[in-house]
């Protein structure tokens, strides 16, 4: 089944996500307008600056429509800032910062530190088979982590070593998926393939 997945094209690694989704078997399109949002089966919220994306969503009159689609069950995947946008609760946000919500989690903004504190590590993600015993290589750039997972959501991955060992960096709730890291920049499409399969499952459940 072919599914069409949009990438919110207001800020962040839009082209990289489009390429990873295409390589994963989806029809991938940028989304900047309501009509483009209405035409997709699912949406990717890329990294960037969560407060800026929040403002741009409102400036482009997409805030309400995206909220409506999420509330109606549209699958979505958020990476880094996208994770913050999908979280129901934020720690370390600025005054007036809002999220789209949907994930029963508390996310700590910029939890791993500033840009100079960006790092890379390997993580094992529940639901993603390891390829030739190779875990997913995760790139963290001013990344959040999940401070608390509510009963509706499930933790999929944690940092395995270093000062942040044990911190949750991937979560899922139904057809919503979020990671603290940027799989679109590594060439490893396993996270995107997982999301495409989630979208296909959701589409199959509603299509005749």
XYZ file of C-alpha atoms in Angstrom:
208
model
C 0.000 0.000 0.000
C 1.338 3.412 -0.992
C 0.927 6.106 1.628
C 1.598 9.829 1.311
C 3.562 11.353 4.166
C 4.083 15.073 4.522
C 7.060 16.781 6.102
C 6.291 20.088 7.805
C 8.430 22.406 5.690
C 8.731 25.473 7.918
C 12.186 24.807 9.418
C 14.680 21.987 9.856
C 15.917 18.954 7.892
C 13.017 18.867 5.455
C 14.891 17.504 2.416
C 16.631 14.850 4.487
C 13.327 13.568 5.869
C 11.754 13.598 2.399
C 14.649 11.524 1.055
C 14.497 9.025 3.948
C 10.743 8.589 3.572
C 11.043 8.076 -0.183
C 13.765 5.478 0.390
C 11.402 3.780 2.856
C 8.669 3.329 0.256
C 6.399 6.302 0.926
C 5.313 9.145 -1.309
C 6.844 12.115 0.510
C 5.796 15.744 0.061
C 6.556 19.052 1.805
C 3.696 20.652 3.747
C 3.366 24.417 4.138
C -0.334 24.976 3.453
C -3.666 23.625 4.682
C -4.437 22.033 1.314
C -1.128 20.156 1.406
C -1.834 18.954 4.931
C -5.297 17.761 3.935
C -3.779 15.614 1.164
C -1.413 13.520 3.319
C -1.926 10.365 5.349
C 0.639 11.354 8.001
C 3.032 14.109 8.998
C 6.679 14.360 10.034
C 7.653 17.216 12.344
C 11.388 17.756 11.786
C 14.027 19.177 14.076
C 14.781 22.857 14.336
C 13.850 25.280 17.109
C 10.618 24.266 18.796
C 9.597 27.799 19.802
C 10.187 29.061 16.249
C 8.214 26.203 14.706
C 5.397 26.902 17.164
C 5.276 30.527 15.962
C 5.519 29.545 12.291
C 2.668 27.070 12.619
C 0.476 29.925 13.776
C 1.821 32.349 11.152
C 1.041 29.869 8.353
C -2.412 29.097 9.846
C -1.419 25.473 10.326
C -1.568 25.221 14.103
C -5.293 24.532 14.314
C -5.457 22.214 11.277
C -2.523 20.096 12.489
C -4.092 19.823 15.949
C -7.372 18.744 14.365
C -5.693 16.065 12.233
C -3.744 14.733 15.225
C -6.888 14.614 17.345
C -8.588 12.696 14.517
C -5.840 10.062 14.590
C -3.381 11.186 11.914
C -0.047 9.388 12.415
C 2.895 11.685 13.119
C 6.608 11.354 13.736
C 8.600 14.052 15.515
C 12.395 14.222 15.640
C 14.167 16.463 18.182
C 12.071 19.683 18.131
C 9.292 17.565 16.642
C 9.322 15.456 19.797
C 8.790 18.611 21.862
C 5.889 19.651 19.637
C 4.154 16.287 20.071
C 4.621 16.179 23.849
C 1.709 16.963 26.150
C 4.063 18.598 28.669
C 7.371 20.520 28.512
C 10.025 21.291 31.082
C 12.405 24.144 30.284
C 10.114 25.842 27.784
C 9.849 29.599 27.378
C 6.867 31.689 28.469
C 3.958 31.180 26.105
C 5.460 28.177 24.343
C 2.812 25.731 23.205
C 2.862 22.197 21.875
C 0.555 20.348 19.519
C 0.298 17.517 22.008
C -0.757 13.927 21.592
C 2.052 12.090 23.376
C 1.502 11.393 27.063
C 5.052 12.398 27.979
C 6.968 15.197 29.673
C 9.892 16.371 27.543
C 12.799 18.417 28.847
C 13.842 20.989 26.261
C 17.590 21.259 25.465
C 18.168 18.543 28.063
C 21.519 17.433 26.686
C 22.919 20.958 26.638
C 23.896 23.568 24.089
C 24.958 23.118 20.449
C 28.540 22.455 21.569
C 27.253 19.556 23.676
C 25.859 17.727 20.648
C 26.990 14.118 20.434
C 26.470 10.761 18.715
C 25.902 7.310 20.179
C 24.330 3.960 19.336
C 20.881 3.077 20.653
C 18.695 -0.011 20.466
C 15.083 0.744 19.638
C 12.234 -1.614 20.444
C 10.397 -2.490 17.235
C 13.393 -1.889 14.973
C 15.390 -5.017 14.094
C 19.127 -4.606 14.391
C 20.845 -4.989 11.051
C 23.795 -7.380 11.259
C 23.890 -6.771 15.027
C 24.177 -3.036 14.336
C 22.198 -0.684 16.608
C 20.801 2.599 15.353
C 23.413 5.362 15.264
C 21.786 8.395 16.871
C 22.826 12.033 16.353
C 21.783 14.418 19.144
C 21.829 18.185 18.420
C 20.611 20.423 21.276
C 18.315 17.516 21.924
C 15.503 17.008 24.408
C 14.981 13.865 26.404
C 11.795 12.366 27.808
C 11.633 13.194 31.492
C 8.517 11.172 32.192
C 6.374 8.694 30.255
C 2.681 8.648 31.104
C 0.606 5.464 31.070
C -0.612 5.954 27.493
C 2.904 6.088 25.965
C 5.744 3.579 25.747
C 9.500 4.169 25.928
C 11.299 2.568 22.960
C 14.941 3.543 23.528
C 17.313 4.883 26.161
C 20.860 6.207 26.138
C 23.011 3.249 27.134
C 26.195 4.885 28.438
C 27.783 8.135 29.571
C 26.415 10.858 31.866
C 22.950 10.593 30.308
C 22.702 6.796 30.576
C 19.126 5.678 31.095
C 17.513 8.777 29.605
C 14.587 8.007 27.315
C 15.157 9.143 23.714
C 12.404 7.400 21.719
C 8.718 6.924 22.498
C 5.555 5.685 20.842
C 1.872 6.084 21.529
C -0.429 4.423 19.024
C 0.328 5.995 15.649
C 2.569 8.709 17.134
C 6.348 8.244 17.186
C 9.061 10.571 18.478
C 12.844 10.531 18.846
C 15.245 12.934 20.528
C 17.749 12.332 17.760
C 17.983 12.923 13.981
C 17.844 9.641 12.017
C 17.423 11.566 8.772
C 21.087 12.655 8.769
C 22.722 9.231 9.114
C 21.586 7.317 6.029
C 20.005 4.638 8.255
C 16.314 4.525 7.310
C 15.109 2.046 9.930
C 13.280 4.650 12.023
C 11.570 5.996 8.913
C 10.688 2.476 7.767
C 9.093 1.840 11.155
C 7.026 5.004 10.784
C 5.981 4.141 7.229
C 4.738 0.769 8.471
C 2.820 2.520 11.253
C 1.184 4.786 8.660
C 0.279 1.820 6.444
C -1.313 0.037 9.398
C -3.310 3.147 10.283
C -4.403 3.656 6.658
C -5.436 0.006 6.276
C -7.667 0.302 9.331
C -9.715 3.136 7.811
C -9.670 2.403 4.080
C -12.396 0.106 2.677
